[in-house]
mmCIF file of C-alpha atoms in Angstrom:
data_model
loop_
_atom_site.group_PDB
_atom_site.id
_atom_site.type_symbol
_atom_site.label_atom_id
_atom_site.label_comp_id
_atom_site.label_asym_id
_atom_site.label_seq_id
_atom_site.Cartn_x
_atom_site.Cartn_y
_atom_site.Cartn_z
ATOM 1 C CA UNK G 202 -0.082 -0.322 -0.121
ATOM 2 C CA UNK G 203 2.760 2.283 0.758
ATOM 3 C CA UNK G 204 4.879 1.995 -1.973
ATOM 4 C CA UNK G 205 2.143 1.885 -4.219
ATOM 5 C CA UNK G 206 0.857 5.201 -2.952
ATOM 6 C CA UNK G 207 4.378 6.822 -2.527
ATOM 7 C CA UNK G 208 6.715 4.966 -5.117
ATOM 8 C CA UNK G 209 10.113 3.284 -4.700
ATOM 9 C CA UNK G 210 11.888 6.196 -3.991
ATOM 10 C CA UNK G 211 9.515 6.918 -0.473
ATOM 11 C CA UNK G 212 10.273 2.998 0.478
ATOM 12 C CA UNK G 213 13.838 3.523 0.462
ATOM 13 C CA UNK G 214 13.911 6.374 2.179
ATOM 14 C CA UNK G 215 11.172 4.636 4.913
ATOM 15 C CA UNK G 216 14.325 2.155 4.992
ATOM 16 C CA UNK G 217 17.112 4.522 6.040
ATOM 17 C CA UNK G 218 15.055 5.610 8.579
ATOM 18 C CA UNK G 219 14.355 2.439 10.537
ATOM 19 C CA UNK G 220 16.667 3.002 13.809
ATOM 20 C CA UNK G 221 18.946 0.051 15.449
ATOM 21 C CA UNK G 222 19.701 1.399 18.840
ATOM 22 C CA UNK G 223 22.660 -0.100 21.033
ATOM 23 C CA UNK G 224 20.403 0.243 24.142
ATOM 24 C CA UNK G 225 18.255 -2.040 22.023
ATOM 25 C CA UNK G 226 20.807 -4.795 21.851
ATOM 26 C CA UNK G 227 19.761 -7.527 24.259
ATOM 27 C CA UNK G 228 20.112 -11.249 25.101
ATOM 28 C CA UNK G 229 19.497 -13.109 22.180
ATOM 29 C CA UNK G 230 18.468 -16.276 24.353
ATOM 30 C CA UNK G 231 15.289 -14.500 26.156
ATOM 31 C CA UNK G 232 14.544 -11.902 23.114
ATOM 32 C CA UNK G 233 13.939 -12.725 19.842
ATOM 33 C CA UNK G 234 12.344 -15.462 17.705
ATOM 34 C CA UNK G 235 14.636 -17.695 18.841
ATOM 35 C CA UNK G 236 13.918 -16.464 22.547
ATOM 36 C CA UNK G 237 12.328 -17.874 25.674
ATOM 37 C CA UNK G 238 10.182 -15.231 25.925
ATOM 38 C CA UNK G 239 8.263 -16.537 22.876
ATOM 39 C CA UNK G 240 8.681 -20.387 23.646
ATOM 40 C CA UNK G 241 7.393 -19.317 27.117
ATOM 41 C CA UNK G 242 4.409 -17.372 26.230
ATOM 42 C CA UNK G 243 0.417 -18.181 27.216
ATOM 43 C CA UNK G 244 -0.869 -19.292 24.304
ATOM 44 C CA UNK G 245 -4.250 -18.478 22.870
ATOM 45 C CA UNK G 246 -6.717 -21.118 24.997
ATOM 46 C CA UNK G 247 -8.682 -22.195 21.700
ATOM 47 C CA UNK G 248 -7.475 -23.585 18.228
ATOM 48 C CA UNK G 249 -8.678 -21.000 16.895
ATOM 49 C CA UNK G 250 -7.235 -18.117 18.503
ATOM 50 C CA UNK G 251 -3.870 -20.509 18.196
ATOM 51 C CA UNK G 252 -4.516 -20.875 13.923
ATOM 52 C CA UNK G 253 -4.555 -17.370 14.198
ATOM 53 C CA UNK G 254 -1.164 -16.533 16.247
ATOM 54 C CA UNK G 255 0.878 -18.416 14.227
ATOM 55 C CA UNK G 256 -1.115 -16.969 10.794
ATOM 56 C CA UNK G 257 0.391 -13.918 12.184
ATOM 57 C CA UNK G 258 3.401 -15.188 12.343
ATOM 58 C CA UNK G 259 3.440 -16.387 8.795
ATOM 59 C CA UNK G 260 2.060 -12.964 7.272
ATOM 60 C CA UNK G 261 5.207 -11.382 9.129
ATOM 61 C CA UNK G 262 7.991 -13.330 7.673
ATOM 62 C CA UNK G 263 6.614 -12.274 4.260
ATOM 63 C CA UNK G 264 6.219 -8.739 5.109
ATOM 64 C CA UNK G 265 9.114 -5.481 3.967
ATOM 65 C CA UNK G 266 9.529 -5.676 7.688
ATOM 66 C CA UNK G 267 11.004 -8.490 7.862
ATOM 67 C CA UNK G 268 12.805 -8.600 4.823
ATOM 68 C CA UNK G 269 14.780 -5.268 4.928
ATOM 69 C CA UNK G 270 15.589 -6.325 8.119
ATOM 70 C CA UNK G 271 16.913 -9.623 7.328
ATOM 71 C CA UNK G 272 18.909 -7.728 4.893
ATOM 72 C CA UNK G 273 19.917 -5.688 7.512
ATOM 73 C CA UNK G 274 21.453 -8.522 9.195
ATOM 74 C CA UNK G 275 23.682 -9.034 6.416
ATOM 75 C CA UNK G 276 24.816 -5.754 6.193
ATOM 76 C CA UNK G 277 28.361 -4.627 7.679
ATOM 77 C CA UNK G 278 26.221 -3.482 10.789
ATOM 78 C CA UNK G 279 24.210 -5.845 11.237
ATOM 79 C CA UNK G 280 27.168 -8.509 11.120
ATOM 80 C CA UNK G 281 29.539 -6.218 13.911
ATOM 81 C CA UNK G 282 26.398 -6.215 16.198
ATOM 82 C CA UNK G 283 25.029 -9.699 15.675
ATOM 83 C CA UNK G 284 28.551 -11.690 15.509
ATOM 84 C CA UNK G 285 28.582 -13.400 18.785
ATOM 85 C CA UNK G 286 25.436 -14.793 18.334
ATOM 86 C CA UNK G 287 24.117 -14.702 22.429
ATOM 87 C CA UNK G 288 22.465 -10.893 21.284
ATOM 88 C CA UNK G 289 19.778 -10.002 19.760
ATOM 89 C CA UNK G 290 18.847 -6.193 18.516
ATOM 90 C CA UNK G 291 15.903 -5.524 18.160
ATOM 91 C CA UNK G 292 14.884 -2.584 16.013
ATOM 92 C CA UNK G 293 12.412 0.966 15.096
ATOM 93 C CA UNK G 294 10.681 0.851 12.614
ATOM 94 C CA UNK G 295 8.500 4.743 11.862
ATOM 95 C CA UNK G 296 4.732 4.546 11.387
ATOM 96 C CA UNK G 297 2.405 6.809 10.319
ATOM 97 C CA UNK G 298 0.140 6.530 12.585
ATOM 98 C CA UNK G 299 -0.074 7.327 16.165
ATOM 99 C CA UNK G 300 -1.323 4.215 18.478
ATOM 100 C CA UNK G 301 -3.545 4.119 21.573
ATOM 101 C CA UNK G 302 -2.620 0.559 22.786
ATOM 102 C CA UNK G 303 0.258 -0.026 24.905
ATOM 103 C CA UNK G 304 3.261 2.455 24.466
ATOM 104 C CA UNK G 305 5.983 4.631 25.975
ATOM 105 C CA UNK G 306 6.236 8.577 25.331
ATOM 106 C CA UNK G 307 7.539 11.381 27.552
ATOM 107 C CA UNK G 308 4.560 13.815 29.416
ATOM 108 C CA UNK G 309 6.745 16.815 27.443
ATOM 109 C CA UNK G 310 6.177 15.403 24.240
ATOM 110 C CA UNK G 311 1.638 15.267 25.173
ATOM 111 C CA UNK G 312 2.368 18.078 26.733
ATOM 112 C CA UNK G 313 3.922 20.472 24.513
ATOM 113 C CA UNK G 314 3.447 19.328 21.572
ATOM 114 C CA UNK G 315 -0.041 16.887 21.095
ATOM 115 C CA UNK G 316 -2.081 18.690 23.298
ATOM 116 C CA UNK G 317 -0.321 21.915 23.092
ATOM 117 C CA UNK G 318 -3.605 24.616 21.403
ATOM 118 C CA UNK G 319 -1.066 26.210 18.919
ATOM 119 C CA UNK G 320 -0.493 23.391 16.952
ATOM 120 C CA UNK G 321 -4.569 22.257 17.014
ATOM 121 C CA UNK G 322 -3.816 18.944 16.329
ATOM 122 C CA UNK G 323 -5.877 17.172 19.325
ATOM 123 C CA UNK G 324 -8.520 19.335 21.146
ATOM 124 C CA UNK G 325 -9.309 18.520 25.348
ATOM 125 C CA UNK G 326 -11.153 15.053 25.211
ATOM 126 C CA UNK G 327 -10.228 14.355 21.693
ATOM 127 C CA UNK G 328 -9.662 10.556 20.719
ATOM 128 C CA UNK G 329 -5.480 11.182 19.822
ATOM 129 C CA UNK G 330 -5.481 8.061 17.616
ATOM 130 C CA UNK G 331 -8.200 9.192 15.642
ATOM 131 C CA UNK G 332 -7.070 12.896 15.292
ATOM 132 C CA UNK G 333 -3.643 12.709 14.931
ATOM 133 C CA UNK G 334 -2.968 9.872 12.421
ATOM 134 C CA UNK G 335 -4.025 12.492 9.688
ATOM 135 C CA UNK G 336 -1.681 15.151 10.862
ATOM 136 C CA UNK G 337 1.179 12.634 10.503
ATOM 137 C CA UNK G 338 0.300 11.826 7.213
ATOM 138 C CA UNK G 339 0.026 15.470 6.019
ATOM 139 C CA UNK G 340 3.266 16.815 7.299
ATOM 140 C CA UNK G 341 4.821 14.257 6.308
ATOM 141 C CA UNK G 342 3.214 15.023 1.810
ATOM 142 C CA UNK G 343 4.172 18.115 3.107
ATOM 143 C CA UNK G 344 7.582 18.454 4.227
ATOM 144 C CA UNK G 345 8.895 14.755 3.278
ATOM 145 C CA UNK G 346 9.067 11.518 5.295
ATOM 146 C CA UNK G 347 11.847 12.009 6.951
ATOM 147 C CA UNK G 348 11.091 15.710 8.343
ATOM 148 C CA UNK G 349 7.579 15.148 8.434
ATOM 149 C CA UNK G 350 7.678 12.381 10.386
ATOM 150 C CA UNK G 351 10.550 13.417 12.597
ATOM 151 C CA UNK G 352 8.584 15.454 15.212
ATOM 152 C CA UNK G 353 5.999 13.205 15.704
ATOM 153 C CA UNK G 354 8.571 10.062 16.850
ATOM 154 C CA UNK G 355 6.262 7.100 16.254
ATOM 155 C CA UNK G 356 7.626 3.658 16.235
ATOM 156 C CA UNK G 357 6.962 0.237 16.352
ATOM 157 C CA UNK G 358 8.955 -1.714 18.140
ATOM 158 C CA UNK G 359 9.790 -5.320 16.545
ATOM 159 C CA UNK G 360 11.665 -8.104 18.408
ATOM 160 C CA UNK G 361 11.379 -9.696 14.430
ATOM 161 C CA UNK G 362 9.510 -12.748 16.578
ATOM 162 C CA UNK G 363 6.706 -11.759 14.756
ATOM 163 C CA UNK G 364 4.258 -12.468 17.788
ATOM 164 C CA UNK G 365 2.231 -9.758 18.030
ATOM 165 C CA UNK G 366 2.979 -7.482 21.917
ATOM 166 C CA UNK G 367 -0.319 -6.406 22.230
ATOM 167 C CA UNK G 368 -3.955 -6.993 20.931
ATOM 168 C CA UNK G 369 -7.762 -6.097 21.442
ATOM 169 C CA UNK G 370 -9.678 -8.924 22.679
ATOM 170 C CA UNK G 371 -12.978 -9.123 22.362
ATOM 171 C CA UNK G 372 -14.799 -8.301 26.289
ATOM 172 C CA UNK G 373 -17.541 -9.588 25.564
ATOM 173 C CA UNK G 374 -15.986 -13.429 25.318
ATOM 174 C CA UNK G 375 -14.835 -12.257 29.171
ATOM 175 C CA UNK G 376 -17.921 -11.762 30.297
ATOM 176 C CA UNK G 377 -19.411 -14.529 32.652
ATOM 177 C CA UNK G 378 -22.961 -16.046 31.908
ATOM 178 C CA UNK G 379 -24.694 -14.051 34.502
ATOM 179 C CA UNK G 380 -23.315 -11.300 33.178
ATOM 180 C CA UNK G 381 -24.725 -11.798 29.802
ATOM 181 C CA UNK G 382 -27.645 -12.559 30.963
ATOM 182 C CA UNK G 383 -28.137 -9.701 32.918
ATOM 183 C CA UNK G 384 -27.121 -7.618 29.900
ATOM 184 C CA UNK G 385 -29.620 -9.267 27.466
ATOM 185 C CA UNK G 386 -32.562 -8.484 30.311
ATOM 186 C CA UNK G 387 -31.299 -4.236 30.493
ATOM 187 C CA UNK G 388 -31.391 -4.670 26.051
ATOM 188 C CA UNK G 389 -34.717 -6.142 26.999
ATOM 189 C CA UNK G 390 -36.292 -3.455 29.088
ATOM 190 C CA UNK G 391 -35.066 -0.562 27.323
ATOM 191 C CA UNK G 392 -36.932 -2.201 23.944
ATOM 192 C CA UNK G 393 -39.817 -1.831 26.122
ATOM 193 C CA UNK G 394 -39.821 1.435 27.790
ATOM 194 C CA UNK G 395 -39.382 2.975 24.127
ATOM 195 C CA UNK G 396 -42.024 0.829 22.602
ATOM 196 C CA UNK G 397 -44.140 2.837 25.891
ATOM 197 C CA UNK G 398 -42.871 5.960 24.846
ATOM 198 C CA UNK G 399 -40.938 5.573 28.315
ATOM 199 C CA UNK G 400 -37.475 7.574 26.784
ATOM 200 C CA UNK G 401 -35.877 7.701 30.385
ATOM 201 C CA UNK G 402 -32.530 4.907 31.019
ATOM 202 C CA UNK G 403 -32.413 1.963 32.676
ATOM 203 C CA UNK G 404 -30.250 1.969 35.973
#
């Protein structure tokens, strides 16, 4: 999608923006595709969800993100950082989307930039993910990929295992039978009240 819209030149520039900080060169026995963090993770309880997890890993292996990492591994920098095989280099891949799920950010970045009234990006009480992401795209289209992205500084942490760090769960699947019945009873009561012309909400 990205290459189709912005072209090969933008893809090549994007690859140069991927970061491999020394601080993220960590124990390969724990992190990465062969680490114990993947082997010891709590697997989904149902067969369907386990298959979904494996499908995501297969998709990741064929993605530009993984292919780019493999190319980096064969470079002189990649060989130098992984020469002893005991360490695994995590990477930070730029993203043009601001994710509201688990992330690390300084409070000053939120206070002095994201919510600052001067920039008029996100109003007080606004949904950051929904409002900020279009601003990021417009910034990159106006200033260029590198300069447009720099002031936002959004990256995805990648351990190259293909296993997602976070994900959305269906809250309804964790409800007890009593909770489901109570919810259904409340919904039925509201329908009856609406039919009788009573607009008061049930408590």
